[in-house]
Structure formats: structure tokens, C-alpha cells
Coordinates of C-alpha atoms in Angstrom, one line a residue:
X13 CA 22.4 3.6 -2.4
X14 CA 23.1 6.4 -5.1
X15 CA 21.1 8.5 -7.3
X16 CA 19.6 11.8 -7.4
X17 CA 16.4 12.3 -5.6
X18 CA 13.4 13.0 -7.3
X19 CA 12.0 16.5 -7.3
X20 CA 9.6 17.4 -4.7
X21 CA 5.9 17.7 -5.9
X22 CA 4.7 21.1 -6.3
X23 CA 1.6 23.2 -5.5
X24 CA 0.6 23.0 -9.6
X25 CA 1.1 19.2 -8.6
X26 CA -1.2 19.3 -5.8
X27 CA -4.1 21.2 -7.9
X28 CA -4.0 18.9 -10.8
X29 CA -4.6 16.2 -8.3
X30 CA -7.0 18.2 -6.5
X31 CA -9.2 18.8 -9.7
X32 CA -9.1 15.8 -11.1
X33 CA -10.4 14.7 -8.2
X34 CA -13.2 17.6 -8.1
X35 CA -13.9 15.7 -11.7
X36 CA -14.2 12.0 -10.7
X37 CA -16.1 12.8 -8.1
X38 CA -18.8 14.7 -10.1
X39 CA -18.1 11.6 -12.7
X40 CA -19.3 9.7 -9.8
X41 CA -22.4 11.5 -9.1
X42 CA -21.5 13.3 -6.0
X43 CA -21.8 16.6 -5.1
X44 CA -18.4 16.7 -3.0
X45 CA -15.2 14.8 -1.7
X46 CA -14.5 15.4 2.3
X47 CA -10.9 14.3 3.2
X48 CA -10.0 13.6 6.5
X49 CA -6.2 13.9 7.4
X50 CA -4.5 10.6 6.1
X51 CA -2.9 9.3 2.7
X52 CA -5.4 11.0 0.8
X53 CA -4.7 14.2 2.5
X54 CA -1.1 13.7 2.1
X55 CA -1.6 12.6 -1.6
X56 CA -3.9 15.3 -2.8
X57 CA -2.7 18.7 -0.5
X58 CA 0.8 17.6 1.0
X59 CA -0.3 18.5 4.4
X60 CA -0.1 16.3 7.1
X61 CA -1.0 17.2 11.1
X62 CA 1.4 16.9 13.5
X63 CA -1.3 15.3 15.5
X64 CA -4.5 13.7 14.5
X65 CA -7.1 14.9 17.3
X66 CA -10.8 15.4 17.8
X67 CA -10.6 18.4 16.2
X68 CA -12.2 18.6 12.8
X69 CA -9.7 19.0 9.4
X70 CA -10.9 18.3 6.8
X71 CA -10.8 19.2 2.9
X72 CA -13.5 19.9 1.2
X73 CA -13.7 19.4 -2.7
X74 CA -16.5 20.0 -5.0
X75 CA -17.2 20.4 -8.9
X76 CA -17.0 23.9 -9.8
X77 CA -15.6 25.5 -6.7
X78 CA -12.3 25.9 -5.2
X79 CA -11.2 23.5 -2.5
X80 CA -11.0 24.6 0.7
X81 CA -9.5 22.9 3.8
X82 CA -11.0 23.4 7.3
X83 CA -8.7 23.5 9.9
X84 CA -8.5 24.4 13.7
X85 CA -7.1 28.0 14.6
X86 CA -4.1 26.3 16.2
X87 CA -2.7 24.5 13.3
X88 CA -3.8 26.9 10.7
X89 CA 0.6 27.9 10.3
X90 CA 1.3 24.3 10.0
X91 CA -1.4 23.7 7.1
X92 CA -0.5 27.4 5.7
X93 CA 3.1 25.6 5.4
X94 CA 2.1 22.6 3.2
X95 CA 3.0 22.7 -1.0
X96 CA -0.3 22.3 -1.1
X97 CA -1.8 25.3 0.6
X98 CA -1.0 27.6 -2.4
X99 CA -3.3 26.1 -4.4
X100 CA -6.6 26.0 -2.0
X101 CA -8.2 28.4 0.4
X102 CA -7.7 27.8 4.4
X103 CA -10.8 28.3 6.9
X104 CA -9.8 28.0 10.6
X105 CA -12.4 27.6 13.5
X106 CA -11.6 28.4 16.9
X107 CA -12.3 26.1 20.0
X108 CA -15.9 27.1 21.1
X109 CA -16.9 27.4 17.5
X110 CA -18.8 24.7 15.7
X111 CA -16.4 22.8 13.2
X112 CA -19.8 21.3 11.5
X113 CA -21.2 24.3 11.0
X114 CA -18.2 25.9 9.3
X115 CA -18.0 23.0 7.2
X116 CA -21.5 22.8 6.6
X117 CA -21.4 26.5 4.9
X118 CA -19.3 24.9 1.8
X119 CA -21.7 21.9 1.1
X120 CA -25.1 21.1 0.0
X121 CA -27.2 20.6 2.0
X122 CA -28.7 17.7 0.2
X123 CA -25.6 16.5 -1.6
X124 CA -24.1 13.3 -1.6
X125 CA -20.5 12.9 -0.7
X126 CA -17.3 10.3 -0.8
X127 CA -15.7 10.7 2.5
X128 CA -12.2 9.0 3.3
X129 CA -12.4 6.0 5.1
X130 CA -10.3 7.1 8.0
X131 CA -12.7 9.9 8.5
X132 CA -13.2 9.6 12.7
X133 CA -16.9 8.4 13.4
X134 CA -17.9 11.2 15.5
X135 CA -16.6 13.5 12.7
X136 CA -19.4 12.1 10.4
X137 CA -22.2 12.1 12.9
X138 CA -21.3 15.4 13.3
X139 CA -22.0 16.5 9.7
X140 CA -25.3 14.4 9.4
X141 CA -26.4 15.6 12.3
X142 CA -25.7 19.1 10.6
X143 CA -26.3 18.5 7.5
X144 CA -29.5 15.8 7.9
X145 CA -30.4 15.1 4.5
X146 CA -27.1 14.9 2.9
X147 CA -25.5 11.2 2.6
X148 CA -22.1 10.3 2.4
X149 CA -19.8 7.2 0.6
X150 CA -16.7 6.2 1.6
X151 CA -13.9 7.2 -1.1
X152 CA -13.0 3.4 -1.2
X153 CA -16.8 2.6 -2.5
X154 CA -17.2 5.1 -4.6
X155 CA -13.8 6.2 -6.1
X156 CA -12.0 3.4 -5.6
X157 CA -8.9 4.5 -8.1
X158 CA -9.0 7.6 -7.3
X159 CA -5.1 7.5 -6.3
X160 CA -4.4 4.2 -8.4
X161 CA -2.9 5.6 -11.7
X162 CA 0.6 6.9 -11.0
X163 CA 2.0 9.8 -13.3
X164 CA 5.7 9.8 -14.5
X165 CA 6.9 11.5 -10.7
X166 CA 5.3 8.9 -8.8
X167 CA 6.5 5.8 -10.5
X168 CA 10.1 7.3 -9.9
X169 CA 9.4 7.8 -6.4
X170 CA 8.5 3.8 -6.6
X171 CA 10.7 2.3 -8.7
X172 CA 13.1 3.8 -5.5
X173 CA 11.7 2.4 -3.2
X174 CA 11.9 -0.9 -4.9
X175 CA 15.6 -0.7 -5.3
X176 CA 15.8 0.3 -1.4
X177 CA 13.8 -2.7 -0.9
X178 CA 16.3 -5.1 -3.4
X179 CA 19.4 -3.6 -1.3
X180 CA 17.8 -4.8 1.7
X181 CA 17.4 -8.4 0.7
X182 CA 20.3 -8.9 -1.5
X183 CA 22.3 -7.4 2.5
X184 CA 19.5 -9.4 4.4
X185 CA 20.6 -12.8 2.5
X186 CA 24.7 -12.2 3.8
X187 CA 23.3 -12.5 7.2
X188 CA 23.3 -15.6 10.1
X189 CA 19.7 -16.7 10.3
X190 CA 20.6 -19.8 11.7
X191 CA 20.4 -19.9 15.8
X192 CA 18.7 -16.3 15.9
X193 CA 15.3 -15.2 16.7
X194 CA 12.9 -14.5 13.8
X195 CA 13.1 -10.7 16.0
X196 CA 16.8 -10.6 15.2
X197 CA 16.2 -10.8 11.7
X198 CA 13.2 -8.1 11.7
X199 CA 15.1 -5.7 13.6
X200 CA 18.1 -6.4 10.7
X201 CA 15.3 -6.1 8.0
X202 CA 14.2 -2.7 9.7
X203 CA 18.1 -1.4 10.1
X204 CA 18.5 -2.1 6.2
X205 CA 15.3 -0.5 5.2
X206 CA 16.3 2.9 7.0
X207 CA 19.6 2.9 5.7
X208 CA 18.7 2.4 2.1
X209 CA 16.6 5.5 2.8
X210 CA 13.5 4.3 4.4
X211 CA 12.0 7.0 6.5
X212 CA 9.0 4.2 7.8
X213 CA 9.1 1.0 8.2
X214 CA 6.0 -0.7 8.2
X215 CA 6.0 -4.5 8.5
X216 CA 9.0 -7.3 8.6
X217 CA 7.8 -10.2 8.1
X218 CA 10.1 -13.2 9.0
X219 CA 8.1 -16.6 8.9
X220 CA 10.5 -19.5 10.0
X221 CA 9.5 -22.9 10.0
X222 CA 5.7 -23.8 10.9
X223 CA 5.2 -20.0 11.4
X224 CA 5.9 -19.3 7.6
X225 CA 2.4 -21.3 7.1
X226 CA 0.8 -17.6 8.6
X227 CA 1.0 -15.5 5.8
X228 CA 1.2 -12.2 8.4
X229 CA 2.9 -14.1 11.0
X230 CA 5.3 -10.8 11.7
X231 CA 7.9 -11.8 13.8
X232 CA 8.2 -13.9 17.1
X233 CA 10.8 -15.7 19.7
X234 CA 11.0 -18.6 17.6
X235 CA 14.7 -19.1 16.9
X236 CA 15.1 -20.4 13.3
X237 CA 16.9 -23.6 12.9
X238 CA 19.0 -25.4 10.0
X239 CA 16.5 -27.0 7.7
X240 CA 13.9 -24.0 8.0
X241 CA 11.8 -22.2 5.2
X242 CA 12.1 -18.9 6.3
X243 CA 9.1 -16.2 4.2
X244 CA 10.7 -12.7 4.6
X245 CA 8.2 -10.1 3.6
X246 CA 9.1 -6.2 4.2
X247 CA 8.5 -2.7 3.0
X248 CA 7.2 0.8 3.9
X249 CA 7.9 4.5 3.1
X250 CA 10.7 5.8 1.2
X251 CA 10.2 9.8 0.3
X252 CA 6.5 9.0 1.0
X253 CA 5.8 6.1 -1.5
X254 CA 6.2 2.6 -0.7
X255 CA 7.8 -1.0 -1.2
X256 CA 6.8 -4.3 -0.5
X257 CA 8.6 -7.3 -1.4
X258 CA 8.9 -11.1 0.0
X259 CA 11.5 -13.5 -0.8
X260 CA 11.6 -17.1 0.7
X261 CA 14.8 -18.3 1.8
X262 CA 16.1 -21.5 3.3
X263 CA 19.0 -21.7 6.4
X264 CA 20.9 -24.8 4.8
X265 CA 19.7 -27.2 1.6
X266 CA 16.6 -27.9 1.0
X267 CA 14.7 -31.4 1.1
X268 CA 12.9 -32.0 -2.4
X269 CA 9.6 -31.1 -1.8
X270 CA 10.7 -27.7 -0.3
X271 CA 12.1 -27.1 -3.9
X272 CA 9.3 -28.0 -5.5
X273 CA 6.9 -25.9 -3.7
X274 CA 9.2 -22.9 -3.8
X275 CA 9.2 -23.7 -7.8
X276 CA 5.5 -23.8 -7.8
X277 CA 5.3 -20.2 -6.2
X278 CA 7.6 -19.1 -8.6
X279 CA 5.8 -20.1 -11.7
X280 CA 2.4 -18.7 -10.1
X281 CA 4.6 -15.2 -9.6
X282 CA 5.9 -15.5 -13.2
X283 CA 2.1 -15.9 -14.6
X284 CA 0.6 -13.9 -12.2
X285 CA 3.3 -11.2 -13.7
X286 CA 2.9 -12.4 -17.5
X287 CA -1.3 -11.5 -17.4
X288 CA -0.5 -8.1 -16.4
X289 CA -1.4 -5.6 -19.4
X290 CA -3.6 -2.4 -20.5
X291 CA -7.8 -3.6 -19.7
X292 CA -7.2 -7.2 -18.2
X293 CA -9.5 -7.1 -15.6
X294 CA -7.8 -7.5 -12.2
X295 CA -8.7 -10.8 -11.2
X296 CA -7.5 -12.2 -14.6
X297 CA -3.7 -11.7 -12.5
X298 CA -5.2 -13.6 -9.5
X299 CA -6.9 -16.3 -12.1
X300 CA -3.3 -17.0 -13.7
X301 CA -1.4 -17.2 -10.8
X302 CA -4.0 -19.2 -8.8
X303 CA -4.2 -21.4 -11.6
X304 CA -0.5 -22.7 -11.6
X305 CA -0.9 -23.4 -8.0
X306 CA -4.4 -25.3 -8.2
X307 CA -3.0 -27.3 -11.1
X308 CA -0.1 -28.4 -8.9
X309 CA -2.4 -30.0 -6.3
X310 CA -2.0 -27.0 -3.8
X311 CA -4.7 -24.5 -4.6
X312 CA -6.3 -24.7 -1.3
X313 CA -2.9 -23.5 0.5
X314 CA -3.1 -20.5 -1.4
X315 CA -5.5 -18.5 0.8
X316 CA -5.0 -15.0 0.0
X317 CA -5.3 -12.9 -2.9
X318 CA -2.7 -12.0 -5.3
X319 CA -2.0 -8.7 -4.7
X320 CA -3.4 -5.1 -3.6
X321 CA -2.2 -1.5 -4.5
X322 CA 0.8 0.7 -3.4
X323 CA 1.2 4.1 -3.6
X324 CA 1.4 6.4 -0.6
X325 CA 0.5 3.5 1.4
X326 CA 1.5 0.0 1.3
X327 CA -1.9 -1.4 0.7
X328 CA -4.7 0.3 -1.3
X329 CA -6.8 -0.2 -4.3
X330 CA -6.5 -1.9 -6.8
X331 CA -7.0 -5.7 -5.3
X332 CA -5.6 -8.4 -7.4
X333 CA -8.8 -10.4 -6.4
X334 CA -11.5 -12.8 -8.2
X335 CA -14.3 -10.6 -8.5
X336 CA -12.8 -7.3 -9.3
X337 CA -13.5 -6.5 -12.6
X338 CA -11.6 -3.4 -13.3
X339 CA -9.0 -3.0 -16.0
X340 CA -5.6 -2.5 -15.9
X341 CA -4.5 0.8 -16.9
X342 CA -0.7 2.2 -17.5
X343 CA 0.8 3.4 -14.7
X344 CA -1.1 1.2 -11.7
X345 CA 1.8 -0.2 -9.4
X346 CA 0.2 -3.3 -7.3
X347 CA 2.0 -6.7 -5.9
X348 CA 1.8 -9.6 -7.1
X349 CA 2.6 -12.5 -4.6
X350 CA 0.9 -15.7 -5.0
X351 CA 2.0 -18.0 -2.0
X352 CA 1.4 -21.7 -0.7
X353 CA 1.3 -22.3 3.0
X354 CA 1.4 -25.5 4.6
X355 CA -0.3 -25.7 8.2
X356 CA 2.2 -26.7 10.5
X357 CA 5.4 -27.2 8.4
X358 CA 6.2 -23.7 6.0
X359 CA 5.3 -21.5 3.5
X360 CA 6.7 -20.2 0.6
X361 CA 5.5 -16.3 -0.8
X362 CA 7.5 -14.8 -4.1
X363 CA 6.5 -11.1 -4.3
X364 CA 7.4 -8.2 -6.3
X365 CA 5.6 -4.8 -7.0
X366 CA 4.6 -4.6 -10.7
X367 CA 3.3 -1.4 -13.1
X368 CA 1.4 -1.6 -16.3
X369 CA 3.0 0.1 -18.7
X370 CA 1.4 0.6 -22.3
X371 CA 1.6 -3.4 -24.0
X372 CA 2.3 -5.1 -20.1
X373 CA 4.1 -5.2 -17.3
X374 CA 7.3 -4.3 -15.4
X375 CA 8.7 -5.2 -12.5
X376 CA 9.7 -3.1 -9.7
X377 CA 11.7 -5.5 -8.0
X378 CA 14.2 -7.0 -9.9
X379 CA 15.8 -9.9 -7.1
X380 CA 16.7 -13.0 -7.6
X381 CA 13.2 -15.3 -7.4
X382 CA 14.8 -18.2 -7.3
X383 CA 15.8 -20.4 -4.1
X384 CA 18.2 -18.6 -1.9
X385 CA 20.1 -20.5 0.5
X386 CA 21.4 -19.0 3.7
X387 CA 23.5 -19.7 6.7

């Protein structure tokens, strides 16, 4: 693929994340965030460990003070390295020192505090049995968008890896399917994704046949035949922000109800896509898409929800769910990919990643959606 590569994000980047994080949280009613190394480290510092080990990082971020990452002695030069580090204050601890303790010093003692959900168990016992009377949230509770609004930088860096997604399956579709294993295909999925730039690769999903009725089926030894459905679903990091996108092919023509079901999936993805705009509540997209697929006789083969978050990682708030109630807002990137699955015979999923821009939607992935036949 060409084009230039978007500008790295900077340490002003990394404060104005970091504040405005200081802000929801005290929005939130808590006296703190504590971020454990993981995407929201990586989103809000640009440090990640080399190695994730029982000893204690974490950032600490609180209303009114400057943030301040804890970090063992021996990778105190690595986090000193990150873009981030300009804009906080480093405190090592040294093995034989107490990691809780250190950390303790910058908290209340009676606060309240979101804590990422990776955060390592023992890690947390370790505060409250510090710290006895504070409490603690986890950041997906109770700051669930705090990464889900994209600025300007980031929705380049994912309309990239939506394009590196789209050169994968318009390549993908030249290939044989027919007489390989669904593994073949995966490891061809996987080959593509790196070369169009893709430094992870998180899932390749290749659903031949009976298997495409399991929605995360992955891939097996099955070896797909003429006359198969075959769900491809793939996507992880490209320069740190992700893709996700399934397409549902068939080795060899169709029979008519394969058509029709595929067409069914497609109209769900269309209306699921067409209810996107500014304050919809999220499962409004889930409501529209479902609703096509219900209507057509096939609403209990749909038995996921329409679509989740992307950002730094491929799955993250906001859920395109019945019951979620929170509004759309410009610059949210999440899928949407209704899907019907059949026990025993196939299964059909149309996915593309979506923003909301200011009056609706667009589309990050821009392949065909209709019936693609392969060899």
C-alpha cells in the first residue's frame, strides 16, 4: 500500500489525554485513575513494558495533581524512553521496597478509584490491603468511554488500518480456497495483513461450511469444499490502532437460499450502518440491524450483538448492544456486523468498522458487500 504515514503522537498528545482523563474521572466522582500496563497505558503515556511481571507499574492520575507513573528501578530507562514520559513524573522502587507503599504516598487514603481492568489481582489486594478504606472501580464500569471518542490523529491511524484490512480481502478473494485447509487460508489472511503493514495480527477467522455457524470458530483442519459458505473475519494492529472486517464468500455458485441469507445480512449491515448518527443511543444500531433479520424469519440465528469498539484494541467500549443507552458521539469508530448462523450448515457475517461523523456515519471499510464468489 502507499501513502504517507501519519505523524507520531507527541508528549503534548499524551498530556491532553492524560488530563482529560484527570477530568472524567473527577466528573466521575473519583478521587483517582490507577493504570496498570495495557492499552490504556499505551493510549494515555505511550509506554509499554517490555515484560509485564509481578512487579508493580502503574500510573497514577488524580484531579489537580500531576500524574506520576510508578515503576520498578530496573525499567525506570525504558519508561524514561516513552513520548509520554515528558509530560509526567517517574517514581522507581527498588526490589526489597514496598511497591504499595510508594504508591500509597500519592493517593487518598479514603479515595475511590477506577482501576484498569487488566490490573493483576494481587496488585489490587495489595493496595487495599495498604490503603484499607479506599475502594476501587474498574475503568470499564466507571469510565466506560474514556478512550471511545477518537480525535482527528486517531481516525487517520484507523481509516489505515481499514484500507490494510480492504487490501487483504480484495488479495484474499484471488486465492484457491477450494481443497485447502481453513489453516491455509488463515495463515494467507495473516501474510496479507503484515504485508499491508500489520505489525499484529490478532484473529483470522475462516468459517467453512458447518463451522461458519460458530461465529468465533478461528480456524481448523477442515478442508473447504466446492459448494461451501466460507465467513472470513480478520484484523489487528496497524501503527497501534486496529481493523476488523468480515466478508462471506462462497468456493463455487451458490444455491438460492445461500443468496438469500447472504442478502438478509446485507440489508441488516446496510441498516445497522444507516442508524448510525450524533445521540442515537447504541442499541438503536443493534435494534435496526436485528430488526431486518427478525423480520426475515431468522432473528434467533443472530446471536451476537452488533458490534463493539476499536481503537488501540480490537474490542472495547462502546457495545452496539440492546441495553446500552449511550449516545453516539462524532468521532466513535465501532463495527457493525449483524450475522445469521445456521447450526450445522453455514453462516453468513458482513462487517465493516464505522465512525460518527457530525449528521451520521462513515464507513471505514469500503469492500464489496455483496456475494463474492471464489475458486
Amino acid at each position: 500500500m502507499t501513502g504517507s504515514t501519519p505523524a507520531p503522537f507527541t508528549a503534548d498528545d499524551y498530556r491532553a489525554r492524560m488530563e482529560r482523563a484527570a477530568r472524567d474521572a473527577a466528573d466521575a466522582g473519583l478521587a483517582g485513575l490507577l493504570v496498570a500496563p495495557g492499552p490504556d497505558m499505551v493510549w494515555l503515556t505511550g509506554y509499554t513494558p517490555t515484560a509485564v511481571t509481578e512487579r508493580l507499574t502503574v500510573l497514577v492520575l488524580a484531579p489537580g495533581r500531576d500524574p506520576v507513573l510508578v515503576v520498578p528501578t530496573l525499567e525506570a530507562p525504558d519508561a524514561e524512553a516513552a513520548t509520554g514520559a515528558a509530560a509526567l513524573a517517574l517514581r522507581d522502587w527498588t526490589d526489597g521496597k514496598d511497591p504499595y507503599a510508594v504508591t500509597a504516598a500519592l493517593l487518598d487514603d479514603r479515595g475511590r478509584f477506577g482501576i484498569s481492568d487488566n490490573t493483576w489481582a494481587m496488585h489490587l489486594l495489595g493496595l487495599q490491603r495498604t490503603l484499607p478504606d479506599s475502594s476501587y472501580a474498574s475503568l470499564t464500569d466507571a469510565l466506560p468511554m474514556l478512550r471511545a471518542v477518537k480525535d482527528a490523529a486517531e481516525l487517520e491511524l484507523l481509516a489505515a488500518a481499514g484500507a490494510a484490512a480492504d487490501a487483504t480481502f480484495e488479495e484474499i478473494r484471488k486465492v484457491t480456497f477450494a481443497g485447502r485447509r481453513e489453516s491455509d487460508v488463515g495463515q494467507d489472511l495473516a501474510g496479507l495483513l503484515r504485508r499491508f503493514g500489520h505489525s499484529q495480527v490478532d484473529f483470522t477467522i475462516v468459517g467453512s461450511g458447518p463451522n461458519g455457524a460458530n461465529p468465533h470458530h478461528e480456524v481448523g483442519d477442515r478442508v473447504i469444499q466446492r459448494g461451501d459458505m466460507v465467513v472470513l473475519d480478520f484484523g489487528g494492529l496497524k501503527d497501534g490502532y486496529g481493523s476488523d472486517t468480515t466478508r462471506t464468500v462462497h468456493v463455487g455458485e451458490p444455491t438460492e437460499e445461500e443468496r438469500t441469507v447472504h442478502d438478509i445480512v446485507r440489508a441488516a449491515q446496510e441498516a445497522g450502518f444507516r442508524a448510525v448518527r450524533p445521540g442515537v443511543a447504541c442499541q438503536e444500531v443493534d435494534r435496526a440491524a436485528r430488526a431486518v433479520i427478525t423480520d426475515a424469519g431468522y432473528g434467533e440465528y443472530f446471536i451476537h450483538r452488533t458490534g463493539h469498539g476499536i481503537g488501540v484494541t480490537t474490542h472495547e467500549p462502546p457495545y452496539m448492544i440492546e441495553g446500552e443507552e449511550q449516545p453516539l458521539v462524532p468521532g466513535m469508530c465501532f463495527s457493525v456486523e449483524p450475522g445469521i448462523y445456521l447450526p450445522g450448515r453455514f453462516g453468513v457475517r458482513i462487517e465493516d468498522i464505522v465512525t460518527v461523523t457530525a449528521d451520521g456515519g462513515r464507513r471505514l471499510n469500503d469492500t464489496t458487500r455483496e456475494m463474492v464468489i471464489v475458486d
